Amino acid sequence: MGYREELDTPCLVVDLDRLEQNIAEMAAYARERGLALRPHIKTHKTAEIARLQRQHGVVGFTCAKLGEAEALADAGVLDDVLLAYQIVGEQKIRRLLALMERARVTVAVDGVEVAEALSRAVREAGKTLDVLIEVNTGLNRAGVEPGEPVLRLAREVVQMPGLRLRGLMTHEGHVGKARDAEELAEIACRAGQDMVDSAELLWREGIPVEVVSVGSTPAAFHTTAVPGITEMRPGTYVFYDNASFRFDRIGPDRCALRILTTVISRPAADRAVIDAGSKTLTMDPPPPDRRGHGYVVEHPEAVIVRLSEEHGVVELPPSARELRVGDRLEIIPNHVCPAVNLQDELFVVQGGRVIGTWPVLARGKVR
Amino acid sequence: MGYREELDTPCLVVDLDRLEQNIAEMAAYARERGLALRPHIKTHKTAEIARLQRQHGVVGFTCAKLGEAEALADAGVLDDVLLAYQIVGEQKIRRLLALMERARVTVAVDGVEVAEALSRAVREAGKTLDVLIEVNTGLNRAGVEPGEPVLRLAREVVQMPGLRLRGLMTHEGHVGKARDAEELAEIACRAGQDMVDSAELLWREGIPVEVVSVGSTPAAFHTTAVPGITEMRPGTYVFYDNASFRFDRIGPDRCALRILTTVISRPAADRAVIDAGSKTLTMDPPPPDRRGHGYVVEHPEAVIVRLSEEHGVVELPPSARELRVGDRLEIIPNHVCPAVNLQDELFVVQGGRVIGTWPVLARGKVR
């Protein structure tokens, strides 16, 4: 019996061969260009996939939240981690110090206050903490502005006892709003250049910059092409998703994760209801040139027009009107990372059969 | 130390006094009008809140998915459940039969095929299953159209061995699109009237209709006012949320659940970044007349303009520009149900102090 009949729905199915291909390709790209590969674990949150990434050569992992890093460390697959996030507050600093006993830890900082609090804490604990300055290259989230503001913060951080400034990092996630491949390349290269220019300011002043780190799967092959970038931190590439195959070489056949779902109602000729709603597919919007809450593999013309928590309402093209209650569909989610975060486990398939189950061990670790 | 300092963030905080007030009020409303109260557990997914609801008098609970009902049954708080959902597929039918050993179960059906499969299965198992016909009163999700189509399906279902037709149900969630209180009342009453009119068709033909059941917190006091409605199934009322206090008597002070979050970056005078992103607040949109990804209790003029997975970007009004890194904020989520579904536990506070932790035991039970 194949996995489509065997598994109860809705559930997340990972094709092992596709997954390994995606992991191997990104590793090869990094290797060929002499880039350090430090994948973000937010996409998969599983020990087994982290292990595969290690087998293919990574320098370590990236996490947003301490809880993700703790979960991976507990599973024995994390010994070098960048917390690409501001660590703020007593509770978090205590946990950071504990994590430093178990792994090499680098932390992002984007302000004097946060850096000073870290400096004070690690000094009292008799430790040294590696830090990267977070740079805003256009996402307009956290981060200091490129150029002089980076230099000003760097001058302060290098003076702070207990901290060792290792370089700069950014997340160029604003490539997501690009309207075409050309614009994407342009935004990504601009972000990379801003990083390298900022790094150069530091060099000129004698502040060593060992790491110039960029993130984001859609920008991966553009930002990293700027000479001077040393590290890449893609996340989504292990699975890819509906936002991945907008302009370029990534087609749905490369998407290693699909949501298996069942048609539970056919109330009208042009409407089917599936058992995956916002608690499975998430409410993350499609990329700008698409419609609906995911890509229906069997019927790419079908549009998932509306989600309730446990229902997906699918508008059917004439070619899909034969769909019956009980039929199964596979959906590529708009954004795979939050979809994985809703699950307790991923079902692993190879050659159309279920070969295992992987717990999503860092699920819900938002602290 | 108060809960705002004690707890690590982001986390979900439930005010016990507000919660009990909300539960008591809805119970009193149902009691006074002779309505059966069958709350949907999707909102809280916890045994402790189910227990409180039982103390205040409910006839049973509503669940969408079998997994929710199984989790509540495991916790010993479920003995009568309406699965307001189509049960489709072998795996699900097996689980349904097992659940029937532990609780009185009623299931929604909206088509002959689904009903026939259930009839076959319960007959083989030597059981009798209660069913309600699901009616589409305007949400355009699942359900048969009111009037004649309901009657036609009812005629078939009453003939099916093993099934006992108990009545009709609808979810009038389409009140959410109302632009004002008047329109909300109108849509809700229309839905209620369609239900009662459909029920009357059945009565006239000698098909007994014991239950005419409606759902939805925003419509609760309107749909149920239509004479002939026998049961109400609100969910959100235990907590209320940003969508609850659009037109009427529910203000933010009635919202029993808030998301406690920390400011982690202040990169610009008019921008703060908080540690709650889409993996905490969800991407559920605000009600039509609001902006942003939640209601900031301390600064109602602030707008959470953008979410990444672990970051919330807040646009600050002039009055909130003094906000500093490390400050804490409380947010009422746009839609509380999926926000709870992202958490492993709720922190319970009373008089400003943490008095307990409740596991979200049906979290992620989407099957």
XYZ file of C-alpha atoms in Angstrom:
734
model
C 0.000 0.000 0.000
C 1.390 3.406 -0.964
C 1.678 6.295 1.480
C -1.280 8.121 -0.059
C -3.640 5.378 1.093
C -1.781 4.346 4.218
C -1.526 7.674 6.022
C -4.342 9.421 7.847
C -4.793 13.055 6.808
C -3.946 15.879 6.959
C -0.265 15.106 7.381
C 3.118 16.281 6.142
C 5.018 13.940 3.861
C 8.733 14.334 3.105
C 10.228 12.676 0.050
C 13.659 11.524 1.223
C 15.292 11.455 -2.223
C 14.185 14.996 -3.054
C 15.284 16.176 0.388
C 18.754 14.699 -0.018
C 19.100 16.174 -3.479
C 18.230 19.646 -2.181
C 20.647 19.348 0.739
C 23.457 18.019 -1.452
C 23.048 20.711 -4.100
C 23.216 23.617 -1.665
C 26.224 22.047 0.053
C 27.969 21.688 -3.305
C 27.223 25.309 -4.182
C 28.718 26.531 -0.894
C 31.750 24.253 -1.213
C 32.527 25.348 -4.772
C 32.459 29.007 -3.792
C 34.328 28.627 -0.527
C 31.318 29.793 1.494
C 30.572 28.585 4.982
C 27.117 26.972 5.010
C 25.167 27.559 8.213
C 21.546 26.525 7.510
C 18.671 27.910 9.515
C 16.915 25.078 11.316
C 13.565 26.905 11.563
C 12.406 25.201 8.352
C 12.600 21.597 9.513
C 13.231 21.645 13.302
C 14.172 17.956 13.190
C 17.334 16.190 14.358
C 17.326 13.799 11.401
C 17.474 16.563 8.794
C 20.125 18.418 10.795
C 22.119 15.176 10.741
C 21.798 14.935 6.944
C 22.953 18.538 6.621
C 25.973 17.760 8.788
C 26.834 14.748 6.633
C 26.898 17.046 3.629
C 29.154 19.556 5.380
C 27.938 22.558 7.338
C 29.898 24.753 9.756
C 27.002 24.815 12.177
C 23.405 25.944 12.356
C 21.398 29.122 12.654
C 18.504 29.454 15.098
C 16.219 32.357 15.862
C 15.185 31.318 19.340
C 17.207 29.768 22.156
C 14.556 27.056 22.458
C 15.345 25.775 18.959
C 19.054 25.554 19.789
C 18.365 23.840 23.110
C 16.199 21.218 21.402
C 18.878 20.455 18.785
C 21.594 20.359 21.457
C 19.488 17.925 23.496
C 19.333 15.715 20.402
C 23.114 15.812 20.097
C 23.281 17.425 16.664
C 24.306 20.982 17.563
C 27.797 22.093 18.522
C 28.114 25.469 16.772
C 25.174 27.850 16.536
C 24.447 31.400 15.456
C 21.505 32.880 17.310
C 20.445 35.325 14.604
C 18.379 37.170 17.156
C 18.690 39.736 19.953
C 18.948 37.994 23.325
C 17.049 40.253 25.732
C 16.042 39.752 29.356
C 17.331 37.903 32.397
C 15.617 34.588 31.673
C 17.112 34.433 28.180
C 20.608 35.433 29.312
C 20.606 32.658 31.918
C 19.669 30.158 29.213
C 22.300 31.575 26.859
C 25.025 30.997 29.462
C 23.840 27.415 29.915
C 23.820 26.818 26.151
C 27.417 28.103 25.951
C 28.420 25.112 28.100
C 27.146 22.816 25.385
C 27.976 24.508 22.077
C 29.949 27.286 20.469
C 27.483 30.165 20.420
C 27.457 33.392 18.407
C 24.776 36.018 18.989
C 23.447 38.872 16.860
C 23.423 42.379 18.355
C 22.017 45.571 16.868
C 22.313 48.029 19.729
C 24.580 49.167 22.548
C 22.126 48.298 25.309
C 21.685 44.669 24.282
C 25.436 44.260 23.783
C 26.214 45.797 27.185
C 23.806 43.484 28.974
C 25.461 40.491 27.285
C 28.945 41.808 28.101
C 28.031 42.198 31.768
C 26.525 38.719 31.990
C 29.329 36.792 30.278
C 31.982 38.721 32.236
C 30.314 37.776 35.507
C 30.202 34.168 34.326
C 33.875 34.282 33.311
C 33.086 33.555 29.664
C 33.663 35.083 26.231
C 30.782 35.413 23.765
C 31.113 35.731 20.002
C 28.877 38.366 18.441
C 27.901 39.539 14.957
C 26.433 42.949 14.302
C 23.040 42.646 12.654
C 22.705 44.947 9.648
C 19.439 46.145 8.097
C 19.896 45.737 4.341
C 16.294 46.626 3.532
C 13.947 44.279 5.361
C 13.357 47.070 7.894
C 12.988 44.748 10.823
C 15.857 44.724 13.341
C 19.463 45.676 12.524
C 21.526 48.858 12.238
C 21.799 50.709 8.955
C 24.748 49.756 6.699
C 27.905 51.914 6.591
C 28.693 54.423 9.338
C 26.062 53.172 11.840
C 27.592 49.668 11.653
C 31.039 51.142 12.225
C 29.834 53.188 15.208
C 28.307 50.136 16.906
C 31.403 48.032 16.061
C 33.656 50.595 17.775
C 31.615 50.227 20.940
C 31.290 46.444 20.843
C 35.043 45.830 20.412
C 35.575 47.761 23.648
C 33.152 45.619 25.633
C 34.851 43.036 27.835
C 33.621 39.489 27.372
C 32.469 40.071 23.788
C 34.436 39.077 20.699
C 33.195 40.797 17.543
C 33.417 38.274 14.717
C 31.729 40.208 11.940
C 28.382 41.110 10.397
C 25.122 39.393 9.505
C 21.927 40.310 7.670
C 18.718 38.663 6.577
C 17.823 39.894 3.105
C 14.263 38.541 3.275
C 12.959 41.614 1.468
C 13.840 39.898 -1.849
C 10.419 38.262 -1.395
C 8.715 41.364 -2.717
C 10.594 41.318 -6.051
C 8.321 41.263 -9.104
C 10.689 39.334 -11.372
C 13.986 37.445 -11.424
C 15.932 40.526 -12.431
C 14.609 42.607 -9.569
C 15.302 39.770 -7.146
C 18.931 39.589 -8.280
C 19.255 43.350 -8.009
C 17.871 43.563 -4.451
C 19.980 40.597 -3.344
C 23.210 41.978 -4.811
C 22.548 45.406 -3.318
C 22.167 43.754 0.113
C 25.392 41.787 -0.372
C 27.263 44.889 -1.487
C 26.013 46.886 1.521
C 27.352 44.139 3.779
C 30.766 44.026 2.112
C 31.039 47.827 2.048
C 30.223 47.965 5.756
C 32.762 45.230 6.486
C 35.383 47.225 4.627
C 34.805 50.258 6.857
C 35.608 48.061 9.850
C 38.707 46.555 8.211
C 40.068 49.976 7.385
C 39.837 50.871 11.030
C 41.653 47.737 12.097
C 38.555 45.936 13.368
C 38.863 42.364 12.117
C 35.823 40.992 10.269
C 36.021 37.242 10.027
C 32.364 36.627 9.092
C 30.114 38.416 6.587
C 26.951 36.353 6.731
C 23.783 36.491 4.625
C 20.547 34.475 4.759
C 17.410 33.677 2.721
C 16.867 30.829 0.266
C 15.369 32.897 -2.600
C 18.409 35.197 -2.553
C 20.936 32.417 -1.939
C 22.586 32.345 -5.366
C 22.685 36.118 -5.756
C 23.704 37.715 -2.443
C 26.469 35.156 -2.008
C 27.927 35.950 -5.428
C 29.157 39.316 -4.130
C 32.893 38.948 -3.413
C 33.550 39.333 0.291
C 30.541 37.394 1.573
C 31.852 34.494 3.684
C 28.796 32.666 4.979
C 25.282 31.721 3.828
C 22.319 30.757 5.995
C 19.479 29.447 3.780
C 16.646 27.593 5.493
C 13.794 26.737 3.134
C 16.037 25.015 0.554
C 15.739 21.616 2.244
C 12.076 21.438 1.230
C 11.391 24.472 -0.992
C 7.778 25.720 -1.137
C 5.232 27.617 -3.215
C 7.243 30.816 -2.792
C 10.411 29.093 -4.049
C 9.464 28.408 -7.633
C 8.397 31.834 -8.697
C 10.966 32.822 -11.270
C 13.629 30.253 -11.581
C 14.872 26.725 -11.701
C 12.864 25.379 -8.746
C 9.743 23.556 -9.955
C 7.117 21.764 -7.873
C 9.001 18.507 -8.561
C 11.808 19.813 -6.362
C 9.535 20.437 -3.381
C 10.396 17.722 -0.879
C 7.471 18.375 1.458
C 3.807 18.060 0.613
C 0.682 18.196 2.707
C -1.459 15.122 2.130
C -5.138 15.928 2.468
C -8.557 14.328 1.863
C -11.614 15.725 0.107
C -14.337 15.616 2.783
C -17.202 17.398 1.003
C -18.304 18.205 -2.569
C -21.135 20.658 -1.905
C -21.132 22.225 -5.388
C -19.866 21.379 -8.878
C -17.046 23.883 -8.631
C -16.276 23.488 -4.916
C -14.461 20.837 -2.890
C -13.690 21.000 0.818
C -10.468 19.432 2.110
C -9.466 18.513 5.652
C -6.529 20.961 5.758
C -7.301 24.445 7.039
C -5.291 27.270 8.581
C -4.129 24.958 11.385
C -2.344 22.907 8.718
C -1.630 25.144 5.715
C -1.142 28.384 7.741
C -2.536 31.742 6.626
C 0.758 32.815 5.031
C -0.060 34.539 1.750
C 0.985 33.235 -1.666
C 3.771 34.941 -3.607
C 2.574 38.113 -5.394
C 1.869 36.401 -8.717
C -0.187 33.520 -7.295
C -3.592 32.958 -5.747
C -4.729 30.838 -2.876
C -3.441 29.041 0.172
C -1.095 26.564 -1.486
C -0.274 24.762 -4.734
C -2.443 21.725 -5.493
C -0.052 19.262 -7.129
C -2.661 17.156 -8.957
C -4.658 20.179 -10.156
C -2.420 23.253 -10.461
C -5.411 25.234 -11.769
C -7.411 24.621 -8.593
C -7.376 27.512 -6.118
C -7.638 27.085 -2.357
C -9.727 30.210 -2.005
C -10.515 30.186 1.704
C -9.395 28.520 4.912
C -11.175 27.985 8.180
C -9.205 26.381 10.948
C -9.876 22.825 9.825
C -11.412 23.278 6.355
C -9.910 24.324 3.044
C -12.342 25.532 0.383
C -11.086 24.698 -3.104
C -12.409 26.316 -6.266
C -12.206 23.673 -8.975
C -11.396 24.199 -12.634
C -13.551 22.197 -15.089
C -10.786 19.561 -15.339
C -11.051 18.760 -11.618
C -14.821 18.502 -11.269
C -14.681 14.679 -11.119
C -13.012 14.898 -7.710
C -14.905 12.785 -5.161
C -15.271 12.677 -1.398
C -12.427 10.520 -0.091
C -9.980 11.444 -2.890
C -6.580 12.603 -1.740
C -4.647 15.651 -2.822
C -1.100 16.862 -2.198
C -0.484 20.517 -1.489
C 2.754 22.467 -1.524
C 2.336 25.103 1.202
C 2.887 28.778 0.462
C 5.473 28.945 3.252
C 6.785 25.644 4.481
C 8.457 26.763 7.748
C 5.330 27.713 9.737
C 3.475 24.694 8.297
C 6.105 22.349 9.763
C 5.864 24.235 13.065
C 2.221 23.123 13.394
C 3.094 19.425 13.290
C 4.336 16.893 15.803
C 5.917 14.696 13.139
C 6.874 14.402 9.487
C 6.201 11.199 7.571
C 9.166 10.142 5.451
C 8.544 8.418 2.130
C 10.823 6.882 -0.453
C 9.679 5.252 -3.667
C 6.093 6.020 -2.714
C 6.194 4.122 0.598
C 6.367 5.282 4.208
C 9.795 4.442 5.627
C 9.773 6.418 8.874
C 8.516 9.217 11.083
C 10.599 12.144 12.267
C 9.514 14.158 15.311
C 9.512 17.937 14.809
C 11.471 18.343 17.989
C 11.848 22.121 18.009
C 8.161 22.652 17.223
C 6.720 25.591 19.114
C 10.071 26.597 20.604
C 9.360 30.308 20.261
C 11.129 31.332 23.462
C 7.129 39.533 41.386
C 4.251 39.979 38.949
C 3.705 37.729 35.949
C 4.926 40.373 33.509
C 8.419 40.179 34.968
C 8.382 36.548 36.003
C 7.458 34.885 32.706
C 9.789 34.385 29.760
C 8.343 35.638 26.467
C 6.566 35.234 24.156
C 3.916 33.352 26.091
C 0.147 33.167 26.458
C -1.330 34.438 29.691
C -4.893 33.655 30.785
C -6.581 35.799 33.416
C -8.603 33.329 35.464
C -11.180 35.832 36.737
C -11.957 37.144 33.257
C -12.135 33.586 31.933
C -14.627 32.523 34.586
C -16.738 35.617 34.001
C -16.919 34.876 30.268
C -17.808 31.235 30.869
C -20.434 32.072 33.491
C -22.098 34.742 31.364
C -22.545 32.533 28.313
C -23.829 29.709 30.507
C -26.371 32.081 32.071
C -27.485 33.291 28.646
C -28.078 29.717 27.451
C -29.847 28.727 30.671
C -32.209 31.702 30.618
C -33.279 30.962 27.067
C -33.549 27.204 27.460
C -30.755 26.583 24.952
C -28.394 23.646 25.163
C -24.816 24.961 25.393
C -22.256 22.815 23.574
C -19.051 24.874 23.375
C -16.438 24.229 20.697
C -13.189 23.182 22.321
C -10.982 24.372 19.425
C -10.480 27.714 21.165
C -8.790 26.454 24.323
C -7.999 22.751 23.799
C -7.365 22.350 27.529
C -8.908 19.982 30.054
C -9.000 22.622 32.803
C -11.157 25.024 30.799
C -13.421 22.189 29.673
C -13.834 21.338 33.355
C -14.817 24.944 34.164
C -17.350 24.886 31.346
C -18.827 21.680 32.727
C -19.107 23.223 36.194
C -21.159 26.017 34.668
C -23.424 23.581 32.849
C -22.929 22.372 29.308
C -24.601 19.450 27.542
C -21.303 18.387 26.006
C -18.654 19.678 23.646
C -18.119 20.302 19.972
C -14.940 19.223 18.193
C -13.892 19.525 14.574
C -11.388 16.717 14.515
C -11.462 13.286 16.143
C -8.033 13.983 17.626
C -9.425 16.839 19.715
C -12.171 14.600 21.092
C -9.721 11.774 21.795
C -7.456 14.125 23.750
C -10.344 15.427 25.881
C -11.649 11.897 26.433
C -8.166 10.804 27.543
C -8.260 13.633 30.076
C -11.587 12.410 31.403
C -13.615 15.532 30.622
C -15.583 14.402 27.567
C -18.629 12.167 27.610
C -20.865 13.749 24.957
C -19.412 15.207 21.773
C -20.623 16.582 18.466
C -18.048 16.117 15.708
C -19.090 19.085 13.591
C -17.176 17.612 10.698
C -17.473 15.025 7.950
C -15.803 11.771 8.998
C -14.251 10.387 5.818
C -11.906 7.465 5.242
C -11.166 4.118 6.821
C -8.652 5.367 9.393
C -11.094 7.966 10.702
C -14.066 5.560 10.826
C -12.012 3.085 12.885
C -11.191 5.857 15.349
C -14.817 7.007 15.426
C -15.953 3.522 16.434
C -13.353 3.472 19.212
C -14.450 6.906 20.449
C -18.058 5.691 20.586
C -16.947 3.230 23.279
C -15.921 6.160 25.452
C -18.478 8.913 24.806
C -21.830 9.672 23.267
C -20.925 10.788 19.750
C -22.901 12.739 17.167
C -21.482 13.352 13.690
C -22.258 15.915 10.984
C -23.108 14.660 7.503
C -23.730 16.668 4.344
C -23.945 14.015 1.672
C -25.308 10.567 0.924
C -21.900 8.978 0.323
C -20.452 9.992 3.690
C -23.637 8.939 5.489
C -23.685 5.562 3.725
C -20.096 4.807 4.661
C -20.894 5.615 8.293
C -24.066 3.522 8.182
C -22.150 0.517 6.826
C -19.408 0.829 9.431
C -21.616 1.217 12.510
C -23.924 -1.572 11.326
C -20.968 -3.940 10.981
C -19.867 -2.913 14.471
C -23.363 -3.462 15.870
C -23.720 0.182 16.926
C -26.025 3.122 16.374
C -24.609 6.543 15.490
C -26.362 9.867 16.019
C -26.081 12.282 13.102
C -26.970 15.891 12.335
C -27.336 17.182 8.804
C -24.929 20.036 8.185
C -26.638 22.990 6.518
C -24.904 25.756 4.531
C -26.472 29.005 5.769
C -24.064 31.213 3.817
C -20.481 30.409 4.799
C -20.218 28.398 1.553
C -17.920 25.807 3.001
C -19.425 22.350 3.578
C -23.150 21.676 4.148
C -26.263 21.203 2.032
C -28.415 24.150 1.043
C -31.341 25.006 3.371
C -34.873 23.925 2.525
C -35.581 21.166 0.000
C -31.962 19.887 -0.245
C -31.935 19.346 3.541
C -35.224 17.486 3.310
C -33.967 15.298 0.446
C -30.848 14.272 2.398
C -32.920 13.748 5.568
C -35.243 11.360 3.719
C -32.231 9.265 2.732
C -30.493 9.371 6.113
C -33.559 8.264 8.088
C -33.641 5.119 5.905
C -30.026 4.202 6.647
C -29.652 1.445 9.216
C -27.338 2.240 12.107
C -27.887 5.991 11.828
C -30.248 7.999 14.007
C -31.013 11.438 12.590
C -31.203 13.875 15.491
C -31.538 17.155 13.638
C -29.627 19.923 11.904
C -26.500 21.999 12.482
C -24.823 24.986 10.844
C -21.825 27.203 11.419
C -22.814 30.786 10.607
C -19.181 32.012 10.544
C -19.975 34.289 7.605
C -21.222 36.904 10.108
C -17.511 37.809 10.307
C -17.782 39.803 7.104
C -20.541 42.085 8.411
C -19.679 45.793 8.248
C -21.722 46.857 11.248
C -23.747 45.535 14.157
C -26.988 45.785 12.234
C -25.680 43.750 9.311
C -24.283 41.166 11.724
C -27.669 40.749 13.381
C -29.352 40.495 9.997
C -27.009 37.791 8.648
C -27.198 35.848 11.909
C -31.007 35.942 12.065
C -31.294 34.940 8.413
C -29.073 31.905 9.170
C -31.180 31.011 12.199
C -34.414 31.369 10.234
C -33.080 29.167 7.410
C -32.326 26.493 9.988
C -35.732 26.654 11.608
C -37.528 26.707 8.243
C -35.551 23.634 7.137
C -36.353 21.874 10.398
C -40.032 22.588 9.853
C -39.968 20.860 6.454
C -38.706 17.732 8.190
C -41.304 17.970 10.964
C -44.106 18.275 8.454
C -42.966 15.045 6.868
C -42.873 13.276 10.210
C -39.092 13.280 10.540
C -38.363 14.202 14.144
C -35.907 17.075 14.667
C -34.673 17.094 18.209
C -31.674 19.396 17.662
C -31.363 22.650 15.684
C -27.819 23.715 16.431
C -25.937 26.915 15.565
C -22.338 28.009 16.222
C -20.098 31.112 16.224
C -19.373 33.500 19.101
C -19.961 36.776 17.198
C -23.438 35.598 16.168
C -24.228 33.934 19.492
C -26.815 36.413 20.784
C -28.554 36.848 17.429
C -28.877 33.457 15.737
C -30.027 31.883 18.970
C -32.790 34.453 19.386
C -34.722 32.867 16.509
C -37.491 30.713 18.028
C -36.865 27.063 17.233
C -33.098 27.040 17.714
C -32.295 24.500 20.429
C -28.510 24.486 20.787
C -25.584 26.919 20.614
C -21.921 26.089 20.043
C -19.786 29.201 20.640
C -16.034 28.704 21.034
C -14.121 31.975 21.229
C -16.242 33.409 24.072
C -14.043 31.864 26.773
C -11.229 34.255 25.810
C -12.661 36.651 23.194
C -10.151 38.260 20.809
C -9.488 41.226 18.535
C -12.317 40.135 16.252
C -14.771 39.970 19.191
C -14.975 43.608 20.138
C -15.846 45.105 16.818
C -19.335 46.453 17.306
C -20.644 45.612 20.665
C -20.322 45.120 24.349
C -17.030 43.181 24.339
C -14.077 45.481 25.086
C -10.404 44.573 25.437
C -10.943 44.367 29.212
C -13.074 41.267 28.602
C -10.335 39.471 26.684
C -9.077 36.747 29.021
C -6.047 35.777 26.954
C -3.122 38.016 26.087
C 0.211 37.346 24.475
C 3.050 38.651 26.628
C 5.963 39.825 24.510
C 9.268 41.700 24.882
C 10.668 44.577 22.840
C 13.959 43.210 21.464
C 15.043 46.039 19.156
C 14.382 49.760 18.679
C 16.032 50.380 15.314
C 14.157 53.608 14.510
C 12.191 56.273 16.379
C 8.879 54.970 15.037
C 9.700 51.266 14.998
C 9.949 48.606 17.692
C 10.557 44.916 17.131
C 8.927 42.394 19.470
C 9.704 38.720 20.016
C 6.292 37.523 18.801
C 6.003 36.759 15.091
C 3.724 34.635 12.931
C 4.662 31.535 14.942
C 3.026 33.202 17.963
C 0.453 35.732 16.713
C -0.515 33.783 13.544
C -1.083 35.461 10.177
C -4.856 35.620 10.670
C -6.032 39.000 9.407
C -7.617 41.692 11.599
C -11.347 42.394 11.384
C -12.253 44.591 8.382
C -12.132 47.872 10.312
C -8.735 47.308 11.962
C -5.087 47.254 10.983
C -2.235 44.997 11.976
C -1.543 41.630 13.531
C -3.129 42.155 16.948
C -4.253 44.739 19.479
C -1.476 46.205 21.634
C -3.096 46.685 25.046
C -0.677 49.347 26.388
C -0.642 51.333 23.130
C -3.864 50.803 21.174
C -2.616 53.260 18.541
C 0.452 51.126 17.798
C 0.151 48.925 14.694
C 1.882 45.572 14.283
C 2.524 46.187 10.615
C 4.527 43.113 9.663
C 5.376 39.664 11.009
C 8.266 37.371 10.271
C 8.205 33.995 11.916
C 9.816 35.197 15.144
C 9.692 39.005 14.823
C 6.823 41.456 15.016
C 7.455 44.900 13.537
C 5.483 47.573 15.386
C 4.824 51.037 14.024
C 4.761 53.363 17.022
C 2.562 56.411 17.519
C 4.321 59.451 19.026
C 2.948 58.511 22.470
C 4.808 55.185 22.430
C 8.225 56.354 21.272
C 9.691 56.051 24.764
C 9.395 52.268 24.532
C 12.748 50.639 25.336
C 14.431 47.328 24.611
C 13.355 44.923 27.351
C 9.930 46.539 27.884
C 7.014 44.162 27.842
C 3.772 44.462 25.928
C 0.519 42.513 25.957
C -1.221 41.727 22.715
C -4.755 40.526 22.074
C -4.478 38.280 19.013
C -6.671 38.841 15.960
C -7.920 35.267 16.220
C -7.272 33.513 19.485
C -7.982 29.884 18.448
C -5.017 29.344 16.091
C -2.752 31.311 18.474
C -3.524 28.850 21.284
C -2.901 25.982 18.857
C 0.746 27.089 18.522
C 1.452 26.731 22.243
C 2.300 23.854 24.538
C 0.898 25.601 27.602
C -1.093 28.548 28.892
C 0.086 30.480 31.941
C -2.745 31.196 34.355
C -2.717 34.447 36.315
C -4.940 35.850 39.010
C -4.465 39.204 40.704
C -1.396 39.794 38.554
C 0.444 36.662 39.715
C 1.113 33.314 38.030
C -0.931 30.630 39.748
C -0.564 27.728 37.332
C 0.166 26.274 33.922
C -2.342 24.442 31.754
C -1.143 22.161 28.968
C -2.839 22.735 25.594
C -3.516 19.052 25.325
C -5.339 18.991 21.999
C -2.739 21.214 20.336
C -2.001 20.132 16.793
C -4.707 17.456 16.780
C -5.726 18.175 13.207
C -6.489 14.566 12.313
